[in-house]
Amino acid sequence: MPIKSPNPSSIFLKPFLTLAPNSRWWIFIVLGFFVALFPLADYLHSYITANYLASPEANFKPIALTPDSSLTGSVYLPLIFKQSEILPLANTFRINVPFFDGDVQFAETGIFWFGKVNSTENYVDVRMGYTNMELYIRLAAFDRRLWYDTTPTPSELTSWDAASLYLDLEGNTGKSPDANNYLFVGQLNWYESRTEYQTAYQGDGSGWVAAPVSFTTVSRYRGDAPNNNVDDRGWALTYRIPFTNLGLDRPPPPGRIWGLSLTLHDRDNATGTLIPAKSWPPAMSPGEPESWGQLAFGLPAYSTPPVTPSGTTVIRHKLNGAIVVDGMVGGSSTCGTGLDFWTEWGEANYAGASQVNIQNQFDVADWPCFSKFYITFPLDAIPPEAEVISATLTLYQFGNAGGGIYGAPSDSLVQAFTIVDGWEENILNWNNAPLASENVSRAWIKPITDPIGYPGVPRTWDVSKAVAEAHMESQSLSIALYSADGDYNSGKYFYSSDQGDWNAEGRPTLQVIWGYP
């Protein structure tokens, strides 16, 4: 006999009907309240999804902290950092600008670079410093043909060889220029007064408007002469911007971050054939300050984490199986002898070179002698959970340029820069070498005046900050070395990782002291 299923309605209604009438009304009220909540909950779900969850990056912005940041409101714990300091984003283009108590010392300025050198494209070194009175910026451009306007107007300055300097006094933030944003334009000229060859603008909330901001520029060229079809070497433009003219009564305190960007404009003939401008950072947009790089006042420092040393890792090519890759770009120690400066020099590759040169000068005409050095160390031998206490880069010097008929060589302040983009030794050259992310260390390198033996004279750089950043991101340490030298014959010669095993000790070495938190 089949089992008869009970009527579902009788199961639920029977207990309900047995209740007293007053109790039944309370149940109706409670059920009605919850039914009324359903449309409201559905509305809130749709609103939050459409306005926040669909595009979280458009509504929730991380707070950018600087040493001078002041926060209002509440911060909710936990707020946890692996290291004892807040490290900058790995892909931030930043120049740390040194302070000078008096005149800016040219060879001690902070330096960065951008662009390419060939028949139509330009490359530029940018040096920066500041004093109690002003901000100093000098651009040195490698440029084959020099052209300037003999009857300039403000709107046409950038149609010739010129530079545009962008500053944001509130950091590289915002989607349009406001009153904290300034644009300073300077054009190359020869002997004329500079008055008509420079102009200033200020943001108005949506764009740029002319502004009566006083500043000075000085222009110099090297080569045959401007405004002809004869090859030259390049030109330089120096800005001096008083802080008082930016509404400040003193320089920003150490650690303060400004937004910074630069564009180099180029013209190679009288008709003005279009040549794309070069900018730093490469993806900057003139009207979007948040796309600019950073200017940090003062030099960086690393705060040692409060941990006990637990170990030391030494990294050198072939030591314990480590693969260290390095390469030189530029003119080597021969100033590019045998290379066409405009079609070959920028593409020269020195893979396998066992000796390298680091060199720069004040005179832009001598740019074929300039040289940089790139090197990458693996950091996988450092325990992942360890914290970096200190890190020292050692290069072994064996000689230098100058001496004899070339004059006495001078000391060089060689600077170390972090590199974010990858590179390969067998194709590395001046034109494709990655741009510096940040200048993180510097060291005085003296010339060698007496004969020395192997492994050479050890020269060291404190790269603790750079190693800590790379280790936190589980990345290799990639470094470039370059100088802001002014003197002729400033080159300093070092051994590379391609030194033979007979001089393994002379290869570049990274020593990292670490501990556990």
CSV table of N, CA and C in Angstrom, one decimal, residues 150-206:
chain,number,residue,atom,x,y,z
A,150,THR,N,65.1,83.1,-34.5
A,150,THR,CA,65.7,84.4,-34.3
A,150,THR,C,64.7,85.5,-34.0
A,151,THR,N,63.4,85.2,-34.2
A,151,THR,CA,62.4,86.1,-33.8
A,151,THR,C,61.3,85.3,-33.0
A,152,PRO,N,61.7,85.0,-31.8
A,152,PRO,CA,60.8,84.0,-31.0
A,152,PRO,C,59.6,84.7,-30.5
A,153,THR,N,58.5,83.9,-30.3
A,153,THR,CA,57.3,84.2,-29.5
A,153,THR,C,57.1,83.1,-28.5
A,154,PRO,N,56.5,83.4,-27.4
A,154,PRO,CA,56.3,82.3,-26.4
A,154,PRO,C,55.6,81.1,-26.9
A,155,SER,N,54.6,81.2,-27.8
A,155,SER,CA,53.9,80.0,-28.3
A,155,SER,C,54.7,79.2,-29.2
A,156,GLU,N,55.8,79.7,-29.8
A,156,GLU,CA,56.6,79.0,-30.7
A,156,GLU,C,57.9,78.5,-30.2
A,157,LEU,N,58.2,78.7,-28.9
A,157,LEU,CA,59.5,78.3,-28.4
A,157,LEU,C,59.8,76.8,-28.5
A,158,THR,N,58.8,76.0,-28.3
A,158,THR,CA,59.0,74.5,-28.4
A,158,THR,C,59.0,74.0,-29.8
A,159,SER,N,58.9,74.8,-30.8
A,159,SER,CA,59.0,74.4,-32.2
A,159,SER,C,60.4,74.3,-32.7
A,160,TRP,N,61.3,74.7,-31.8
A,160,TRP,CA,62.8,74.7,-32.1
A,160,TRP,C,63.5,73.8,-31.1
A,161,ASP,N,64.8,73.9,-31.0
A,161,ASP,CA,65.5,73.2,-30.0
A,161,ASP,C,65.2,73.9,-28.6
A,162,ALA,N,64.6,73.2,-27.8
A,162,ALA,CA,64.1,73.8,-26.5
A,162,ALA,C,63.8,72.7,-25.5
A,163,ALA,N,63.6,73.2,-24.3
A,163,ALA,CA,63.2,72.2,-23.2
A,163,ALA,C,62.0,72.8,-22.4
A,164,SER,N,61.2,71.9,-21.9
A,164,SER,CA,60.1,72.2,-21.0
A,164,SER,C,60.3,71.5,-19.7
A,165,LEU,N,60.3,72.3,-18.6
A,165,LEU,CA,60.4,71.8,-17.3
A,165,LEU,C,59.1,71.9,-16.5
A,166,TYR,N,58.6,70.8,-16.0
A,166,TYR,CA,57.4,70.8,-15.2
A,166,TYR,C,57.6,70.5,-13.8
A,167,LEU,N,57.0,71.3,-12.9
A,167,LEU,CA,57.1,71.1,-11.5
A,167,LEU,C,55.7,71.1,-10.8
A,168,ASP,N,55.5,70.2,-9.8
A,168,ASP,CA,54.3,70.2,-9.1
A,168,ASP,C,54.7,70.2,-7.6
A,169,LEU,N,54.4,71.3,-6.9
A,169,LEU,CA,54.8,71.5,-5.6
A,169,LEU,C,54.1,70.6,-4.5
A,170,GLU,N,53.1,69.9,-5.0
A,170,GLU,CA,52.4,69.0,-4.1
A,170,GLU,C,52.7,67.5,-4.4
A,171,GLY,N,53.7,67.2,-5.2
A,171,GLY,CA,54.0,65.9,-5.6
A,171,GLY,C,53.4,65.6,-6.9
A,172,ASN,N,53.7,64.4,-7.5
A,172,ASN,CA,53.2,64.0,-8.8
A,172,ASN,C,51.8,63.5,-8.6
A,173,THR,N,50.8,64.4,-8.4
A,173,THR,CA,49.4,64.0,-8.2
A,173,THR,C,48.5,64.9,-9.0
A,174,GLY,N,47.3,64.4,-9.3
A,174,GLY,CA,46.3,65.2,-10.0
A,174,GLY,C,46.2,64.9,-11.4
A,175,LYS,N,45.0,65.1,-12.0
A,175,LYS,CA,44.8,64.8,-13.4
A,175,LYS,C,44.8,66.0,-14.3
A,176,SER,N,45.0,67.2,-13.7
A,176,SER,CA,45.2,68.4,-14.5
A,176,SER,C,46.0,69.5,-13.7
A,177,PRO,N,46.7,70.4,-14.4
A,177,PRO,CA,47.5,71.4,-13.7
A,177,PRO,C,46.7,72.3,-12.9
A,178,ASP,N,47.1,72.6,-11.6
A,178,ASP,CA,46.5,73.6,-10.8
A,178,ASP,C,47.5,74.6,-10.4
A,179,ALA,N,47.2,75.4,-9.4
A,179,ALA,CA,48.0,76.5,-9.0
A,179,ALA,C,49.4,76.1,-8.4
A,180,ASN,N,49.5,74.8,-8.1
A,180,ASN,CA,50.7,74.3,-7.5
A,180,ASN,C,51.6,73.8,-8.7
A,181,ASN,N,51.2,73.8,-9.9
A,181,ASN,CA,51.9,73.3,-11.0
A,181,ASN,C,52.5,74.5,-11.9
A,182,TYR,N,53.8,74.3,-12.2
A,182,TYR,CA,54.5,75.3,-13.0
A,182,TYR,C,55.2,74.6,-14.2
A,183,LEU,N,55.2,75.4,-15.3
A,183,LEU,CA,55.9,75.0,-16.6
A,183,LEU,C,56.9,76.1,-17.0
A,184,PHE,N,58.2,75.7,-17.1
A,184,PHE,CA,59.2,76.6,-17.5
A,184,PHE,C,59.8,76.2,-18.9
A,185,VAL,N,59.7,77.0,-19.9
A,185,VAL,CA,60.2,76.7,-21.2
A,185,VAL,C,61.4,77.6,-21.5
A,186,GLY,N,62.4,76.9,-22.1
A,186,GLY,CA,63.6,77.7,-22.5
A,186,GLY,C,64.1,77.1,-23.8
A,187,GLN,N,64.4,78.0,-24.7
A,187,GLN,CA,64.9,77.7,-26.1
A,187,GLN,C,66.4,77.9,-26.2
A,188,LEU,N,67.1,77.2,-27.0
A,188,LEU,CA,68.4,77.4,-27.4
A,188,LEU,C,68.5,78.8,-28.1
A,189,ASN,N,69.6,79.5,-27.9
A,189,ASN,CA,69.9,80.7,-28.7
A,189,ASN,C,71.4,80.9,-28.7
A,190,TRP,N,71.9,81.9,-29.4
A,190,TRP,CA,73.4,82.1,-29.6
A,190,TRP,C,73.9,83.2,-28.7
A,191,TYR,N,73.7,84.5,-29.2
A,191,TYR,CA,74.3,85.6,-28.5
A,191,TYR,C,73.2,86.6,-28.0
A,192,GLU,N,72.0,86.4,-28.4
A,192,GLU,CA,70.9,87.3,-28.0
A,192,GLU,C,70.6,87.2,-26.5
A,193,SER,N,69.9,88.3,-26.1
A,193,SER,CA,69.4,88.3,-24.7
A,193,SER,C,68.5,87.1,-24.5
A,194,ARG,N,68.4,86.6,-23.3
A,194,ARG,CA,67.6,85.4,-23.0
A,194,ARG,C,66.1,85.8,-22.8
A,195,THR,N,65.8,87.1,-22.7
A,195,THR,CA,64.5,87.5,-22.3
A,195,THR,C,63.4,86.9,-23.2
A,196,GLU,N,63.6,86.9,-24.5
A,196,GLU,CA,62.6,86.4,-25.4
A,196,GLU,C,62.7,84.9,-25.6
A,197,TYR,N,63.6,84.2,-25.0
A,197,TYR,CA,63.8,82.8,-25.2
A,197,TYR,C,63.4,81.9,-24.0
A,198,GLN,N,62.6,82.5,-23.2
A,198,GLN,CA,62.1,81.7,-22.0
A,198,GLN,C,60.7,82.3,-21.6
A,199,THR,N,59.9,81.4,-21.1
A,199,THR,CA,58.6,81.8,-20.6
A,199,THR,C,58.1,80.9,-19.5
A,200,ALA,N,57.2,81.3,-18.7
A,200,ALA,CA,56.7,80.5,-17.6
A,200,ALA,C,55.1,80.4,-17.7
A,201,TYR,N,54.6,79.3,-17.2
A,201,TYR,CA,53.2,79.1,-17.1
A,201,TYR,C,52.8,78.5,-15.8
A,202,GLN,N,51.5,78.6,-15.4
A,202,GLN,CA,51.0,78.1,-14.2
A,202,GLN,C,49.7,77.4,-14.5
A,203,GLY,N,49.4,76.4,-13.7
A,203,GLY,CA,48.1,75.7,-13.9
A,203,GLY,C,46.9,76.5,-13.4
A,204,ASP,N,45.8,76.3,-14.1
A,204,ASP,CA,44.6,77.0,-13.6
A,204,ASP,C,43.4,76.1,-13.3
A,205,GLY,N,43.8,74.8,-13.1
A,205,GLY,CA,42.7,73.8,-12.8
A,205,GLY,C,42.3,73.0,-14.0
A,206,SER,N,42.6,73.5,-15.2
A,206,SER,CA,42.3,72.7,-16.4
A,206,SER,C,43.4,72.7,-17.4
